[in-house]
Coordinates of C-alpha atoms and ligand atoms in Angstrom, one line a residue:
X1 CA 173.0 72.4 -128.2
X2 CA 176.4 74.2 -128.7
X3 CA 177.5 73.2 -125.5
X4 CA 176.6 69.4 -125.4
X5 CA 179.4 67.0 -125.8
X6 CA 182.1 69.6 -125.2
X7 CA 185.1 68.4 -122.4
X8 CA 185.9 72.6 -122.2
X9 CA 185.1 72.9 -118.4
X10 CA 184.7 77.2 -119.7
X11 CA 181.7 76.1 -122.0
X12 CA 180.1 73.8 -119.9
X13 CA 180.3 76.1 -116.9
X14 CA 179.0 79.2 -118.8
X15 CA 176.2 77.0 -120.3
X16 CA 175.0 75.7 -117.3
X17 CA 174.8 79.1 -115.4
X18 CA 173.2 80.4 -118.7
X19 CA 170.5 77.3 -118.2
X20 CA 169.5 78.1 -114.9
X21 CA 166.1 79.4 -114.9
X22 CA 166.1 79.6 -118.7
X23 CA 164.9 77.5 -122.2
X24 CA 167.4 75.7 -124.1
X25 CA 166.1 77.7 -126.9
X26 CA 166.4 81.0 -125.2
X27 CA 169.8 80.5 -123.6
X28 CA 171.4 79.5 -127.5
X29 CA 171.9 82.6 -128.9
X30 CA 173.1 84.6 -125.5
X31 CA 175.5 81.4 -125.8
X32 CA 176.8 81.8 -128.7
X33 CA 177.0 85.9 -128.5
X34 CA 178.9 85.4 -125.4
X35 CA 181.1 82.7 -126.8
X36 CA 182.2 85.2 -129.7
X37 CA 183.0 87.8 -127.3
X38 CA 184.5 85.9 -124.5
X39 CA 186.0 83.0 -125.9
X40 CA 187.9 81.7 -122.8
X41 CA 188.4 81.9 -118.9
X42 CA 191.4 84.0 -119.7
X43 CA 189.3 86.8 -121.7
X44 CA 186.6 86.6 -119.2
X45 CA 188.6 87.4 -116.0
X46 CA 190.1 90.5 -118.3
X47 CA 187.1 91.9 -119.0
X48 CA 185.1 94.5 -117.4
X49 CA 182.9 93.9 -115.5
X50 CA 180.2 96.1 -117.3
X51 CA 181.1 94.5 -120.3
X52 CA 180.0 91.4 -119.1
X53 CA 176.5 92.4 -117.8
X54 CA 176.3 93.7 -120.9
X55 CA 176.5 90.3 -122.9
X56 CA 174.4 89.0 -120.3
X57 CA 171.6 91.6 -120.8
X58 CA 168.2 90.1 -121.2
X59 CA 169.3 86.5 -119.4
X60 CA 168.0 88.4 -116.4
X61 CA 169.7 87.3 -112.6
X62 CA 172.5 89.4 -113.1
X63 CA 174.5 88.2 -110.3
X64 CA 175.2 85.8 -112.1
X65 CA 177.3 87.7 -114.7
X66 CA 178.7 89.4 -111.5
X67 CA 180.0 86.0 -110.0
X68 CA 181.4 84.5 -113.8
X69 CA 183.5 87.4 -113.5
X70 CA 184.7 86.9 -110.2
X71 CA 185.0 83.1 -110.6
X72 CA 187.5 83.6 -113.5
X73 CA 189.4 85.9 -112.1
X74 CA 189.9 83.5 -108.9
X75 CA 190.5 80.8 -111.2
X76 CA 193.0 82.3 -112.9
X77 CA 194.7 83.8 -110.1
X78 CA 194.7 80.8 -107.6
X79 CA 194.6 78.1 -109.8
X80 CA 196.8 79.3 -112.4
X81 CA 193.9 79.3 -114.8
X82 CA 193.1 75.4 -115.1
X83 CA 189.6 74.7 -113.6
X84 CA 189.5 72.5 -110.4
X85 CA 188.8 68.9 -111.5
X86 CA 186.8 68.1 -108.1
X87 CA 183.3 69.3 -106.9
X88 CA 184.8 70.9 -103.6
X89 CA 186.9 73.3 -104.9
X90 CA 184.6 73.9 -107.8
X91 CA 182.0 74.4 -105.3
X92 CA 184.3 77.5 -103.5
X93 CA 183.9 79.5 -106.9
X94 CA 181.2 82.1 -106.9
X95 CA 178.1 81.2 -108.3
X96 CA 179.2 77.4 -108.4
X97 CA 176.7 75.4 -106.6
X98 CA 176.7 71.4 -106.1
X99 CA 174.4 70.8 -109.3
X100 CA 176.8 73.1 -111.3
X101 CA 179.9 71.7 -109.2
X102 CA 179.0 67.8 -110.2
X103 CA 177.3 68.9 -114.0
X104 CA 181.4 70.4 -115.0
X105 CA 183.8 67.4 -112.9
X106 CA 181.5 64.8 -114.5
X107 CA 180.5 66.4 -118.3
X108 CA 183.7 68.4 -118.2
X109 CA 186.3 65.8 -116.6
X110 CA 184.3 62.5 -116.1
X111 CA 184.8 62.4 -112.5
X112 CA 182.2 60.4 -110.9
X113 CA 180.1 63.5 -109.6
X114 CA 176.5 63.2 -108.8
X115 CA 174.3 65.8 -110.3
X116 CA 170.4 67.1 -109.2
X117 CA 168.2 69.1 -111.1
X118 CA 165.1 69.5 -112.2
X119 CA 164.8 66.6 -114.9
X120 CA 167.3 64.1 -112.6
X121 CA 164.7 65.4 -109.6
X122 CA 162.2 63.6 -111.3
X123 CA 164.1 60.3 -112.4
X124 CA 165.1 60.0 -109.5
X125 CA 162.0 60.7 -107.2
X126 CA 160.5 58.1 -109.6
X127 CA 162.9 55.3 -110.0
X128 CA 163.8 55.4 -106.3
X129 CA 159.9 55.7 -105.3
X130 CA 160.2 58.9 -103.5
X131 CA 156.7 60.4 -102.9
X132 CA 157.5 63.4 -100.9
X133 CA 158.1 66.5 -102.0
X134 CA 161.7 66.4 -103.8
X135 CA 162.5 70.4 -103.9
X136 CA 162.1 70.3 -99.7
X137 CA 165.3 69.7 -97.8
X138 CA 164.2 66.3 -96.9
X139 CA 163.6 65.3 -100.6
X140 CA 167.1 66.8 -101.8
X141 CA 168.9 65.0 -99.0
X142 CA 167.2 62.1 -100.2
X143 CA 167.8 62.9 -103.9
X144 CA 171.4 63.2 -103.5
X145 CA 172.1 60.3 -101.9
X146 CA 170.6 58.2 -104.6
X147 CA 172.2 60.4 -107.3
X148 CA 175.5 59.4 -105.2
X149 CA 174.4 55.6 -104.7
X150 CA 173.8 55.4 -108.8
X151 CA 176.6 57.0 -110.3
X152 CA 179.4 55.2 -111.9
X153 CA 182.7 55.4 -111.6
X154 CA 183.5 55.8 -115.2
X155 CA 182.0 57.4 -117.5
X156 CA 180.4 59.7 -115.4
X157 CA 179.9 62.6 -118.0
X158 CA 177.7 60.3 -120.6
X159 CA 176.0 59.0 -118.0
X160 CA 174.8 62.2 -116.2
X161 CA 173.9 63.6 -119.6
X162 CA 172.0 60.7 -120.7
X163 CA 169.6 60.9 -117.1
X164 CA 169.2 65.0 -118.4
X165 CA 168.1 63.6 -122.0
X166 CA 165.8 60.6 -119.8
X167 CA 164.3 63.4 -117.7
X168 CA 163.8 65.4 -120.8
X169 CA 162.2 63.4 -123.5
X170 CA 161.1 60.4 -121.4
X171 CA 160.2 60.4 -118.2
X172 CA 158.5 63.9 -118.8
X173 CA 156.8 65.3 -115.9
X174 CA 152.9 64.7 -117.3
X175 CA 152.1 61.4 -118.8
X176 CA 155.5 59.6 -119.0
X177 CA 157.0 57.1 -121.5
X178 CA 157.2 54.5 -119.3
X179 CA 156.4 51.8 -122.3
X180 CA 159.5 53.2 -124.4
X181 CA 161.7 53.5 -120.9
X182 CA 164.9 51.8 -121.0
X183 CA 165.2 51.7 -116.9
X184 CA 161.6 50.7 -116.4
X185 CA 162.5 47.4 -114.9
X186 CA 164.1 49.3 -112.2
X187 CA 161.8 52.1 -111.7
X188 CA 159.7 51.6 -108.0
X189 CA 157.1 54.4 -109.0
X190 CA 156.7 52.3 -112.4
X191 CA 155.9 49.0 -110.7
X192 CA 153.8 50.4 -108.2
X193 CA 152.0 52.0 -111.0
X194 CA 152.3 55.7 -109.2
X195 CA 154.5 57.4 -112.3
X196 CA 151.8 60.4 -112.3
X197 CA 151.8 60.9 -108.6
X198 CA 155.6 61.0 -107.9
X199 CA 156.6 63.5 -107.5
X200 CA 153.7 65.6 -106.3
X201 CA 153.2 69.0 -108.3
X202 CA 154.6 72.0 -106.4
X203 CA 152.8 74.9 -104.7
X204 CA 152.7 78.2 -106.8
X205 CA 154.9 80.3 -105.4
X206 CA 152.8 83.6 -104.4
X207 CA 153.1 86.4 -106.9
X208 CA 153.6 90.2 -105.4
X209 CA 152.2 92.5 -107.5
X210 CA 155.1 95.7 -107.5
X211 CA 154.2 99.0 -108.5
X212 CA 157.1 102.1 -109.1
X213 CA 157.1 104.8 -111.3
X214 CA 160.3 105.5 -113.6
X215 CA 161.1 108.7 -114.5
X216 CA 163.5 109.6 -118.0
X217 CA 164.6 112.9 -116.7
X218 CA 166.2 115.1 -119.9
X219 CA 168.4 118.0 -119.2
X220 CA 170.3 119.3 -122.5
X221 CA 169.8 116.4 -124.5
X222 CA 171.0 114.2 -121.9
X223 CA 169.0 111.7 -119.7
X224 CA 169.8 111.3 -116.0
X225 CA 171.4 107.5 -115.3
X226 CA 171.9 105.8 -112.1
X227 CA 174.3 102.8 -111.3
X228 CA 172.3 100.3 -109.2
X229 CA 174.1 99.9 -106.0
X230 CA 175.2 96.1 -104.1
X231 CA 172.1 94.8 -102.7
X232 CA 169.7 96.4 -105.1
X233 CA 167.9 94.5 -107.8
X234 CA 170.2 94.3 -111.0
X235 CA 173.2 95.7 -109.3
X236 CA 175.1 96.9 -111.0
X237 CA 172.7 97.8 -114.5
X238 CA 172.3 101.2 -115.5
X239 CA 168.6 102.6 -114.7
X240 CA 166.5 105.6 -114.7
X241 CA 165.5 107.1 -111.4
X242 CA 162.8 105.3 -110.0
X243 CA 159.8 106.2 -107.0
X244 CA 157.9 103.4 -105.5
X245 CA 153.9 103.4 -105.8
X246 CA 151.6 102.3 -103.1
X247 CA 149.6 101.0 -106.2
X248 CA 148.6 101.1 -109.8
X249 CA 148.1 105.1 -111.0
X250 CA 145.1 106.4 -111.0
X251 CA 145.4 110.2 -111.9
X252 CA 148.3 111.3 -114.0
X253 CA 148.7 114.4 -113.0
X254 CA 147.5 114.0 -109.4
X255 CA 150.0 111.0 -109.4
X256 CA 152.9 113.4 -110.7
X257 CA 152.9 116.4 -108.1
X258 CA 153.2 113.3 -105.5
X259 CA 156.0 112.0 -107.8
X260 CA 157.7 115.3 -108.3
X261 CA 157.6 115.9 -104.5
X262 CA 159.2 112.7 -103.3
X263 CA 161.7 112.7 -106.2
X264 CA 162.9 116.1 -104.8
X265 CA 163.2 114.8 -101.6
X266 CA 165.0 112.0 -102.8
X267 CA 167.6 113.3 -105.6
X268 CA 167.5 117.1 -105.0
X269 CA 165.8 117.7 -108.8
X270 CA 163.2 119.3 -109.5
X271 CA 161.5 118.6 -113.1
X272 CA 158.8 119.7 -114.8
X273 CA 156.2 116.7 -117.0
X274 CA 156.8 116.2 -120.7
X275 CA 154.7 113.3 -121.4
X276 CA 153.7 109.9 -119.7
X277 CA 154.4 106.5 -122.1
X278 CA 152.3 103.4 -121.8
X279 CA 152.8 101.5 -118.8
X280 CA 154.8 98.4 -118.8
X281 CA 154.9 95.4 -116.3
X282 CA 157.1 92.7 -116.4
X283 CA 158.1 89.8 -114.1
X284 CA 160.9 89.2 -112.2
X285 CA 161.3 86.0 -109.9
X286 CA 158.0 85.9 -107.8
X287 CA 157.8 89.6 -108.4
X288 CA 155.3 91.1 -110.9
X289 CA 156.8 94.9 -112.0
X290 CA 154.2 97.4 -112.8
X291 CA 155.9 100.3 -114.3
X292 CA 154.9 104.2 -115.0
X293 CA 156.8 105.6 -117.3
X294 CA 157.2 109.6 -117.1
X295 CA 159.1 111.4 -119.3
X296 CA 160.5 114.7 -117.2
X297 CA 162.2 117.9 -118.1
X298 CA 164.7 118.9 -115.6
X299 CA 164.1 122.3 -114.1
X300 CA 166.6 122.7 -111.1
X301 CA 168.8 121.4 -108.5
X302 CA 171.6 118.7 -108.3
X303 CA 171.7 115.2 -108.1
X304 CA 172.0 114.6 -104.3
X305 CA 172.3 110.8 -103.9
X306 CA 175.5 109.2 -103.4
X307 CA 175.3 106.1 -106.2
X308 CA 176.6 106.9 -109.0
X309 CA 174.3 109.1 -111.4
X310 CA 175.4 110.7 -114.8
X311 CA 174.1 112.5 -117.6
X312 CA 174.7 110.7 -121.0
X313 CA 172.9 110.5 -124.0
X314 CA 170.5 107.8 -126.0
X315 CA 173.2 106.1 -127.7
X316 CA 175.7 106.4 -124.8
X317 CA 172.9 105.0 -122.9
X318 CA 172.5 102.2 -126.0
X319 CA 175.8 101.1 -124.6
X320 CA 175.8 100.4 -120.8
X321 CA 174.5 97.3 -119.7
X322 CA 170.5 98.0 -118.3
X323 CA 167.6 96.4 -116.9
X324 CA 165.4 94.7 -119.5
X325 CA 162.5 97.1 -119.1
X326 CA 164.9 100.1 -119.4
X327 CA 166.1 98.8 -122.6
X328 CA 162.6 98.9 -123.6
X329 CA 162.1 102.7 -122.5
X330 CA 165.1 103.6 -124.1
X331 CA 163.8 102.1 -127.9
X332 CA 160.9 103.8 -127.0
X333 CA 162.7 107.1 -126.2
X334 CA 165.0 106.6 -129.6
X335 CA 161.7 106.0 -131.6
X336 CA 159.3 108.1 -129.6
X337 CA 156.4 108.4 -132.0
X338 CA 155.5 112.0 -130.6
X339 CA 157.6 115.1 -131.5
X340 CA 160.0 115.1 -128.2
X341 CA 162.0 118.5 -129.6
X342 CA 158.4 120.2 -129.3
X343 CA 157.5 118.4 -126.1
X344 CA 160.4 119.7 -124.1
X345 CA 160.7 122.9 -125.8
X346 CA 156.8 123.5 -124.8
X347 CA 157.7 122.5 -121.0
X348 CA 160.0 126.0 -121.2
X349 CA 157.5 128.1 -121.6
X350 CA 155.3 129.6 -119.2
X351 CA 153.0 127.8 -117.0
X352 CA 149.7 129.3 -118.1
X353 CA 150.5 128.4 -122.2
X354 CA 151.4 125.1 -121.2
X355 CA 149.6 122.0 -122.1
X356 CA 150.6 118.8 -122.0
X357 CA 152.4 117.2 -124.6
X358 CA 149.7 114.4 -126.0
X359 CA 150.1 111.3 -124.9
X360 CA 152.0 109.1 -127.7
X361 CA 149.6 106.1 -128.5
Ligands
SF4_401 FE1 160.1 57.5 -115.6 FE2 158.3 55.7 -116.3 FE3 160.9 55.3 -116.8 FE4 160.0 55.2 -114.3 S1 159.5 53.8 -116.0 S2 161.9 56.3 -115.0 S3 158.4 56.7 -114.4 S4 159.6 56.9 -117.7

């Protein structure tokens, strides 16, 4: 790990916002990428803000790249660009919450700051005895205070890191070490041999199933764009238009006068079909994304919505920062497979010589 060992509060910070949610595997290379383009707190706050969500395409939780930004900009502007040594100003930066607080004073600075999550969660459920649930606000009040209760005053940073590493390769969550543990002599769940019951596994969180239709609308060689706006999923990313479905598609063309309609009522544009690609579903949080994916001439009309839309090309579009799944449409716009020039050109003529462009397999 590129990160571990390092007293840079920047690199420990942007690692442990990068680990949140994400592999230590997965989160090296965005690390390293980000690193190379944004080597301190002072290039970060300079930067623009779509040039961050850029380097953190594909990490997914964008707000996150949102509140990096923001936090280094407050840090260099009301801290004269030193990060605060203690968890409560720490804790006032956006995006900085009491595990990521407590991880940079103690790895960063060695101030005795406790730290919770989800390898400590289990130490510590298990050496205090804990049997409840640990994630519910009981459990973390109770967690906390042991991780307070434990930590040294010295030293804090090794010995943080080395519970992480315990949590990690040890006391794993199915079956743990406890004949190679060096704390087992103080652990309660070891001695009252109930090391596979604490802590108790957690409830699945329910999956909704999410079904919208995107639409790559082409006018001139260009392709429609909208900014998502504050509030919206990936605010922020660049994105095609999109209509929600009430479901997955059953007709494609019966599907696409519906589409067409509620897209006019929405944008002002009318369009005509080029092609449908093959549908694409990907998951986001407890969401599970069902995507159509229409490929649309543009006939008429202007774009009537007040976020920002604009008309750009493939590789313009190659450059702003987007939604993983429209990443995806894109490659699969810039290597299409099917004869696009023919596709839209046939969409011009009229009506009755149409057909449909074939679908690209
Ligand atoms: Fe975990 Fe077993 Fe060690 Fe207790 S003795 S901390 S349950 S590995």
């Amino acid at each position: 790990m590129p990160w571990r060992g390092v007293a840079d509060p920047y690199k420990v910070w942007i690692s442990e916002i990068m680990l949140q949610q994400t592999t230590v595997a997965a989160v090296i290379p965005y690390y390293q990428r980000f690193m190379a383009r944004f080597p301190n707190l002072s290039s970060l706050a300079a930067a623009d803000v779509q040039d961050v969500l850029g380097a953190w395409e594909g990490l997914g939780y964008y707000s996150r790249g949102r509140n990096l930004h923001r936090a280094a900009q407050i840090v260099m502007r009301e801290h004269s660009g030193k990060f605060p040594r203690d968890v409560d100003n720490l804790r006032a930066l956006p995006g900085i919450g009491r595990y990521t607080a407590g991880a940079i004073a103690s790895f960063a600075f060695d101030e005795p700051a406790p730290i919770l999550e989800a390898n400590t969660q289990r130490v510590y459920a298990r050496l205090s005895g804990y049997g409840g649930d640990p994630r519910s606000t009981a459990g973390q009040l109770a967690l906390w205070a042991f991780a307070e209760t434990i930590v040294p005053a010295k030293r804090a940073g090794a010995f943080n890191q080395a519970l992480i590493d315990l949590g990690a390769l040890v006391c794993v969550p199915v079956n743990p070490r406890c004949d190679e543990c060096p704390v087992a002599s103080l652990c309660r769940a070891f001695r009252a041999g109930r090391q596979n019951e604490i802590p108790p596994p957690k409830n699945r969180p329910k999956i909704t199933e999410v079904h919208e239709a995107v639409m790559a609308i082409r006018r001139d060689g260009r392709w429609l764009v909208r900014q998502r706006q504050p509030g919206e999923r990936w605010a922020g990313m660049w994105d095609f238009p999109r209509v929600p479905l009430t479901g997955p598609m059953k007709s494609q063309s019966v599907e696409f006068v519906k589409l067409h309609r509620s897209l006019l009522e929405s944008t002002g544009l009318r369009t005509d079909l080029v092609t449908l690609l093959p549908g694409f579903s990907h998951s986001v949080t407890r969401y599970r994304i069902h995507l159509a994916r229409f490929v649309v001439a543009y006939a008429s009309g202007e774009w009537s919505q007040e976020a920002a839309g604009r008309w750009v090309t493939l590789d313009e579009m190659a450059e702003l920062p987007l939604p993983m799944a429209m990443r995806r449409f894109v490659t699969d716009l810039l290597n299409p497979g099917w004869d696009p020039e023919a596709a839209f050109e046939l969409v011009n003529k009229p009506r009755q010589q149409r057909k449909l462009a074939s679908r690209p397999s």
